[in-house]
CSV table of C-alpha atoms and ligand atoms in Angstrom, one decimal:
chain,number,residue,atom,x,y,z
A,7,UNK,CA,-12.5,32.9,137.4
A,8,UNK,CA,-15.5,35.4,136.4
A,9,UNK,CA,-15.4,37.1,133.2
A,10,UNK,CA,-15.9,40.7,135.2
A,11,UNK,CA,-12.1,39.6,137.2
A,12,UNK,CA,-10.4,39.2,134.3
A,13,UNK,CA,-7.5,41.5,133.7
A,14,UNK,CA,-7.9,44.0,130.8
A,15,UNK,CA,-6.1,43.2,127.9
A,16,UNK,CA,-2.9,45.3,127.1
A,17,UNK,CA,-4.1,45.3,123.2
A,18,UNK,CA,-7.6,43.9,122.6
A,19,UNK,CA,-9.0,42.8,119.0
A,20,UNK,CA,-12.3,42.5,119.2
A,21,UNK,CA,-14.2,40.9,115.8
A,22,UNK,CA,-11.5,42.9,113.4
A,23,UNK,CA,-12.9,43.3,109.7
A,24,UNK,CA,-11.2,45.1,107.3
A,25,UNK,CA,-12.7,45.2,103.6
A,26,UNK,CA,-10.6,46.9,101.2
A,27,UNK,CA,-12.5,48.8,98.1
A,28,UNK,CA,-10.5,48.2,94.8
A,29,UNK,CA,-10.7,48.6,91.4
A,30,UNK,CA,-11.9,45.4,90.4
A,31,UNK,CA,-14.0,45.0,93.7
A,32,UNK,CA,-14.1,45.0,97.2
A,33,UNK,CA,-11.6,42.6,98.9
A,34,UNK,CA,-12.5,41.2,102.1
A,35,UNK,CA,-9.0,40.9,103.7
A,36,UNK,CA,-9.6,40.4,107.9
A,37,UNK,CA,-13.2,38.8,109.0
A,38,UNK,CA,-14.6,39.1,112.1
A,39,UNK,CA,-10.5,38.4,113.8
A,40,UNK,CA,-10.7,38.6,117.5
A,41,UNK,CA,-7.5,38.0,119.8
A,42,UNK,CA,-6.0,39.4,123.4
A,43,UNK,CA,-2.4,40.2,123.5
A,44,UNK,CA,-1.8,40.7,127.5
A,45,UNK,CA,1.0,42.8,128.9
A,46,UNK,CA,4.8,41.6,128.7
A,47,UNK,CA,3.6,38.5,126.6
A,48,UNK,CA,5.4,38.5,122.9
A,49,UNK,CA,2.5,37.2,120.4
A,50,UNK,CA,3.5,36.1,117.2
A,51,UNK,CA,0.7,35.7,114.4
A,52,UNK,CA,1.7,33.5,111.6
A,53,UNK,CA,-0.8,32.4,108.3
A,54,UNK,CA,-0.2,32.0,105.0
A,55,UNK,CA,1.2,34.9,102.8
A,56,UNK,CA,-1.9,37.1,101.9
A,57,UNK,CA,-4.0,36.1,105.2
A,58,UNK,CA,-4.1,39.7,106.4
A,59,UNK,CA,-1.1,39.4,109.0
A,60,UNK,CA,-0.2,43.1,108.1
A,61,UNK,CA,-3.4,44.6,107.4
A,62,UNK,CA,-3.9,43.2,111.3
A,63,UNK,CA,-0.8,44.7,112.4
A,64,UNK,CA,-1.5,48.1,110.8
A,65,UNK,CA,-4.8,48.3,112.3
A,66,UNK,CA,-3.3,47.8,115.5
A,67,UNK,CA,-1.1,50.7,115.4
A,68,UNK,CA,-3.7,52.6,114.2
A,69,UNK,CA,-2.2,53.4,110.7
A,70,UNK,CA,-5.5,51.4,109.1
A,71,UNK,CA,-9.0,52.2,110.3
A,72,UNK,CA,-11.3,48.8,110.7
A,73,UNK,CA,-14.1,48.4,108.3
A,74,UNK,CA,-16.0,46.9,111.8
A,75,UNK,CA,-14.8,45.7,114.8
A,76,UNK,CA,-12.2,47.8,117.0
A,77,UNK,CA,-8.6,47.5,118.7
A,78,UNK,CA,-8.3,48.9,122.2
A,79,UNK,CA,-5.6,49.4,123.7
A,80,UNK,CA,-5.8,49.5,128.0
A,81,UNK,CA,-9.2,49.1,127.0
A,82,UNK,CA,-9.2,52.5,125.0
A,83,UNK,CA,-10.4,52.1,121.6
A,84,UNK,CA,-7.6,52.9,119.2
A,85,UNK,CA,-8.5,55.6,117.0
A,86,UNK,CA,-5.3,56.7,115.0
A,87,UNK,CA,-1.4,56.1,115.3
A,88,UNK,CA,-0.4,56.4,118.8
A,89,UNK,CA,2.2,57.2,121.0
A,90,UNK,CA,2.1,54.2,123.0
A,91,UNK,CA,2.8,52.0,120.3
A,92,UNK,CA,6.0,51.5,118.3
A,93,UNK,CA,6.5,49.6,115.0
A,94,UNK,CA,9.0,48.4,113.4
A,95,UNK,CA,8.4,47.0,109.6
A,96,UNK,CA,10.3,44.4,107.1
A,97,UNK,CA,12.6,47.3,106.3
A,98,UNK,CA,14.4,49.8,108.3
A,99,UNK,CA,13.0,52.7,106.4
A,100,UNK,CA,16.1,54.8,107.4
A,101,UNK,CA,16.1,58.2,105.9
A,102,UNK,CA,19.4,58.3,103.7
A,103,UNK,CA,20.4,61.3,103.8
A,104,UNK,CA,21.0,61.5,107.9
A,105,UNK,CA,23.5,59.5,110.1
A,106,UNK,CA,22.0,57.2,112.6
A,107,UNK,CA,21.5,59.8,115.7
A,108,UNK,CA,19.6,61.8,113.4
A,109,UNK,CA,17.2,58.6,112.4
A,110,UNK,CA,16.5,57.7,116.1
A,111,UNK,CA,15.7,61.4,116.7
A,112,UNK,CA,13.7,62.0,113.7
A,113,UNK,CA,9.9,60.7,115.7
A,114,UNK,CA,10.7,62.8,118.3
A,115,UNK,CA,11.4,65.9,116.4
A,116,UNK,CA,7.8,65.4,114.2
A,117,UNK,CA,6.3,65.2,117.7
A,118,UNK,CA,8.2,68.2,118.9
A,119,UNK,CA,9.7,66.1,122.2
A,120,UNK,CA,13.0,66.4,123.3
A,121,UNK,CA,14.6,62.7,122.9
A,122,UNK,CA,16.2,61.0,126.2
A,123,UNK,CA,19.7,60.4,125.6
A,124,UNK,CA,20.8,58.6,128.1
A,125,UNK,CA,18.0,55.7,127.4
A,126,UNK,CA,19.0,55.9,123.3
A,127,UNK,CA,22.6,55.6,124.5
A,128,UNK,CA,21.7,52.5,126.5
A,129,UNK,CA,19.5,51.1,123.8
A,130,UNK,CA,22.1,51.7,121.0
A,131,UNK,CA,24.8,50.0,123.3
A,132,UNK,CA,22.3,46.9,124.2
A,133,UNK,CA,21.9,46.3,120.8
A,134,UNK,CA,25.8,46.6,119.5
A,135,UNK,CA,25.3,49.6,117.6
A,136,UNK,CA,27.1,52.4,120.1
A,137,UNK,CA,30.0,54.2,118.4
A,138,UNK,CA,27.8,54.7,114.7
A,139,UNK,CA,25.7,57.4,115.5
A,140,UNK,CA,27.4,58.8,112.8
A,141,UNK,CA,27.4,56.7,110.3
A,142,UNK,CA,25.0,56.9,107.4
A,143,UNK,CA,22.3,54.0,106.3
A,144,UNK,CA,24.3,53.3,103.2
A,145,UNK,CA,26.9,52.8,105.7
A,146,UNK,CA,25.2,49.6,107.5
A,147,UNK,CA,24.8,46.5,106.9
A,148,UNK,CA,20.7,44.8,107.0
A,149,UNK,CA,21.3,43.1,110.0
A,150,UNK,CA,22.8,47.2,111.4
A,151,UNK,CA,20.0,48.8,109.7
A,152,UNK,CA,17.2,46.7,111.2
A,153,UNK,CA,18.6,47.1,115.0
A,154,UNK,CA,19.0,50.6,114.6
A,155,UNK,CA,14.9,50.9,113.3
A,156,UNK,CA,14.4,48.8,116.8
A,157,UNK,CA,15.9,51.3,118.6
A,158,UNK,CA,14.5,54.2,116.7
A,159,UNK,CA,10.9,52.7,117.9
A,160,UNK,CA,11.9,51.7,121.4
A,161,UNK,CA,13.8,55.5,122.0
A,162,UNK,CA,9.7,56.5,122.3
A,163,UNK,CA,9.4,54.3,125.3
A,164,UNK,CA,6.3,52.3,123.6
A,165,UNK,CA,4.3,49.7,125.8
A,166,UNK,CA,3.4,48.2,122.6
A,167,UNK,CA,6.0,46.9,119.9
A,168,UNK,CA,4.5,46.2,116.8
A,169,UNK,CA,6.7,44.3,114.4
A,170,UNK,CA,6.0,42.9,110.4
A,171,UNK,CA,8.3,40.5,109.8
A,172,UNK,CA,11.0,42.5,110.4
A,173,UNK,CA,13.9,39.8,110.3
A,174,UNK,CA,12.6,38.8,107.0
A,175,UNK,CA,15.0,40.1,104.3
A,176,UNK,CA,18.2,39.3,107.0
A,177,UNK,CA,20.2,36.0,106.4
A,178,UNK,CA,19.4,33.3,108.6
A,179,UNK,CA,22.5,33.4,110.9
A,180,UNK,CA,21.7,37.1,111.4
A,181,UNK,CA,18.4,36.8,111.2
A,182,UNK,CA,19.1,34.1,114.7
A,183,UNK,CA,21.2,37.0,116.0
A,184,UNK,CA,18.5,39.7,115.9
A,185,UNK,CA,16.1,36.9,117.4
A,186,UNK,CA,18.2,36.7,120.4
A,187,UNK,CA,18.5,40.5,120.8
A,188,UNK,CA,14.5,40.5,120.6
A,189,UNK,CA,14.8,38.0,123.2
A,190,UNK,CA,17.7,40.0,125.7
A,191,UNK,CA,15.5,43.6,124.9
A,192,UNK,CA,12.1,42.0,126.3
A,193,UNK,CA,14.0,40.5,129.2
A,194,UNK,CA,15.3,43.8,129.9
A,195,UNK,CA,12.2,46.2,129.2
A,196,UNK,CA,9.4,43.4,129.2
A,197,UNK,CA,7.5,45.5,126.3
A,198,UNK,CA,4.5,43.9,125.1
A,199,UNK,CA,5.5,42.8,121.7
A,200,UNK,CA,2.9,41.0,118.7
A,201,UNK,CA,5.6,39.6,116.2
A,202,UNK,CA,4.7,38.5,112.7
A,203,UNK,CA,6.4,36.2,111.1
A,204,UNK,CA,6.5,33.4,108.6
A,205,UNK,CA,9.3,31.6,110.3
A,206,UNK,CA,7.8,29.1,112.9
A,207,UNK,CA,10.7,28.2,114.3
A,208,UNK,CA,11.6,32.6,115.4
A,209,UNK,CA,7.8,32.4,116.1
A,210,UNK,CA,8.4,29.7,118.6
A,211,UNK,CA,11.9,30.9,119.9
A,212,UNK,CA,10.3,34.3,120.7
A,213,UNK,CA,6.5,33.7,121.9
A,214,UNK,CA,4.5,32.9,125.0
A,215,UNK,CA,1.8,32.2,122.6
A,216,UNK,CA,1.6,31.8,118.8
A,217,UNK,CA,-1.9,32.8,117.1
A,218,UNK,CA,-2.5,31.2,113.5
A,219,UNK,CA,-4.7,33.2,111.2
A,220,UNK,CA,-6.5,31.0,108.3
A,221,UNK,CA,-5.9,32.0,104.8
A,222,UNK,CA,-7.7,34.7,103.7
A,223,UNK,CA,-9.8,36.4,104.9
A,224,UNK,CA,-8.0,36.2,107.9
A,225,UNK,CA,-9.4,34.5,111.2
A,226,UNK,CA,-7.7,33.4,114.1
A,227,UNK,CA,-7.7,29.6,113.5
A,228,UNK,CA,-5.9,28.2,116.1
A,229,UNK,CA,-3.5,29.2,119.1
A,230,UNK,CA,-0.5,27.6,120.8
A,231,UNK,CA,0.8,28.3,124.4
A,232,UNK,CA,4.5,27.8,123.8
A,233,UNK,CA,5.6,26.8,127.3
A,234,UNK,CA,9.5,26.5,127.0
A,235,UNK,CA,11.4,29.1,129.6
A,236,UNK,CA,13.2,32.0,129.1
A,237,UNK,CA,16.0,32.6,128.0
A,238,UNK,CA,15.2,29.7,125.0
A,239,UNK,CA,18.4,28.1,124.9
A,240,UNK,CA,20.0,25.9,121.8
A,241,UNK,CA,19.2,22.7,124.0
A,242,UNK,CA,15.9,23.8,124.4
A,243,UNK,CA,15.2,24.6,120.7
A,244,UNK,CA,16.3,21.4,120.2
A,245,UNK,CA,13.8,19.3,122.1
A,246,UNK,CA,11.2,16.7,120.9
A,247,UNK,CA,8.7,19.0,122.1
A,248,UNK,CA,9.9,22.1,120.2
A,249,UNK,CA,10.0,19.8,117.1
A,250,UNK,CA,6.3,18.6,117.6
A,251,UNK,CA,5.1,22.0,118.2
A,252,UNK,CA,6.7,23.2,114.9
A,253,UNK,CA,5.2,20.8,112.7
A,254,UNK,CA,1.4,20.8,114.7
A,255,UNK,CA,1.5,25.0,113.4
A,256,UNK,CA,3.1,23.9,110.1
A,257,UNK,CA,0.5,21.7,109.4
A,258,UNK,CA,-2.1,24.1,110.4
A,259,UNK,CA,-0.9,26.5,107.7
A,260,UNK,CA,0.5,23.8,105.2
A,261,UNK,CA,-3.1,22.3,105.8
A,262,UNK,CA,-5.2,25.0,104.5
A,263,UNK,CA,-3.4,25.7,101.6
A,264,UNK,CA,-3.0,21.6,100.7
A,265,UNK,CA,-6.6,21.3,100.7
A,266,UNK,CA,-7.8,22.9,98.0
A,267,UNK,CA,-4.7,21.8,95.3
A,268,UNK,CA,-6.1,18.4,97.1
A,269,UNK,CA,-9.5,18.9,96.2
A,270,UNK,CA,-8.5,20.7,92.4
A,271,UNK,CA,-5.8,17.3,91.9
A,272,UNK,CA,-8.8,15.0,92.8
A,273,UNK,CA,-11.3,17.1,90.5
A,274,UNK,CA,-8.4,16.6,87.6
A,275,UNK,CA,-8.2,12.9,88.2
A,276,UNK,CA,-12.4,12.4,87.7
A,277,UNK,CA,-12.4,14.9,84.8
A,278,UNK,CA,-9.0,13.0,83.0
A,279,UNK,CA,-10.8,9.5,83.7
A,280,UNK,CA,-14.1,10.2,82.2
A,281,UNK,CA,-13.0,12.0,78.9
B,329,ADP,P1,-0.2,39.3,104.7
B,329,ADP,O1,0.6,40.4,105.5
B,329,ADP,O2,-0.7,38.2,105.6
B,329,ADP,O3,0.6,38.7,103.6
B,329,ADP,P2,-1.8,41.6,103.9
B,329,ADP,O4,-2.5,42.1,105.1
B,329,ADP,O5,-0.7,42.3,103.3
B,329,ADP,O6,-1.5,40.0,104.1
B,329,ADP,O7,-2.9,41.5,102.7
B,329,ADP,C1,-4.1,40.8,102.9
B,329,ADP,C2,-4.9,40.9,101.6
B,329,ADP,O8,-5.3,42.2,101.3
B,329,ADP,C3,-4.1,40.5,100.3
B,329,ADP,O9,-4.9,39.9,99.4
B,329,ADP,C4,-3.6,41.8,99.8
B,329,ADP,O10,-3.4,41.8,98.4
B,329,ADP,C5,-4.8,42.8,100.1
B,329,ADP,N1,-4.3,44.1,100.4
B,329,ADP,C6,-3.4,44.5,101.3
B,329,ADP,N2,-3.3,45.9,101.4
B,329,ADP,C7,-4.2,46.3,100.4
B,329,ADP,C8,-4.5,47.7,100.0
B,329,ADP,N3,-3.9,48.7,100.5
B,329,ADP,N4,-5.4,47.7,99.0
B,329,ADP,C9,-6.0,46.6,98.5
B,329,ADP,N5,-5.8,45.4,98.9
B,329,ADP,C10,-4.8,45.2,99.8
B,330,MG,MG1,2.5,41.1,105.3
């Protein structure tokens, strides 16, 4: 195909640096990080903790400006937070002091819109959570708290869902649960959605294609086409080819952190032999 025929990216990350200026120094956290994210796919980024997974996410949603680079989005440059794109973080970040309805209608009253019932009615029923509108945060369980934040950023009809590893503080049998709702909400609404997580396996479970970002700074390193179809049922999760595919990204990540303690263990064992 010619370059010039192919489709626009629905989110384009074009050479992505980000340097952050601290106290003891400037920290280089994302260098030069380039990726596509096309519409209806679900990208998931994983890396190893401290990679710059987040600081690519916020920059994405427009909450972080790049030190270089740029993020379009329908081949717009991104310029600050906008209303096209939700995100949903590790927490709910539920404001405690109102009931549900009054979280989910909270964006919408900052941007002065009037919210659309009907589609929060159908979102809070799709994801089991119709009937506690009134119910307060403290009220809900993680597992409620986290699918009502979902809700809260797909009420703004975003064709863009950013999420931080937001199953991350959930048990793993919930944590399963909420991977499956993921699963049923993009089979419903199809919304482009990049996913980061340090889970493989959800990674897997959830993407068409799963980008691995070296250690820090942060570069794309590698990227899998996970090919199993939709919906990803037990049987399928528990295929030989699931299994490789899980421990080929594993090893990616496991890799680059092994091989310096490798390299520091081997320096030891010289330095211990010739004193
Ligand atoms: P990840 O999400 O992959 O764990 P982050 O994007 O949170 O990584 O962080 C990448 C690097 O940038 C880390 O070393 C982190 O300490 C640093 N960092 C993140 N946010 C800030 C900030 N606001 N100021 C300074 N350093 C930061
Ligand atoms: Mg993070």
């Amino acid at each position: 195909m010619n370059l010039a025929d192919a489709p626009t990216p629905k989110l384009g990350v074009q050479a992505a640096s980000k340097v952050y200026h601290t106290a003891s120094g400037d920290l280089l956290a994302l260098d030069r990080c380039s990726l596509d994210v096309n519409a209806n796919e679900i990208v998931s980024i994983v890396g190893p903790s401290g990679c710059g997974k987040t600081t690519l996410l916020w920059s994405m949603s427009g909450l972080h400006r790049l030190s270089s680079g740029e993020i379009r989005l329908d081949g717009v440059k991104i310029s600050g937070p906008h209303p096209d794109i939700g995100i949903v973080f590790q927490e709910a970040n539920l404001l405690p002091w109102r009931n549900l309805d009054a979280n989910i209608r909270f964006p919408f009253e900052i941007k002065g819109e009037k919210p659309d019932r009907a589609w929060i009615a159908h979102l809070l029923a799709r994801v089991g959570l119709d009937g506690f509108g009134g119910k307060f945060p403290r009220e809900l369980s993680g597992g409620m708290q986290q699918r009502a934040a979902i809700v809260r950023a797909l009420a703004l009809k975003p064709s863009v869902l950013l999420m931080d590893e937001p199953f991350g503080a959930l048990d793993s049998f919930t944590r399963e649960e909420m991977n499956r709702l993921v699963e049923e909400i993009w089979l419903d609404t199809k919304t482009t959605i990049v996913f980061i997580t340090h889970s493989i396996e959800e990674a897997i479970f959830l993407s068409d294609r799963v980008v691995v970002l070296s250690g820090r700074p942060g570069r794309v390193a590698k990227e899998y086409r996970v090919p199993f179809p939709r919906p990803r049922s037990l049987e399928i999760m528990a295929t030989k080819e699931v299994f490789d595919l899980t421990n080929r990204i594993k090893m990616d990540i496991v890799g680059e952190r092994a091989t310096p303690k490798a390299a520091e263990r081997a320096g030891a064992e010289i330095v211990r032999i010739r004193s």
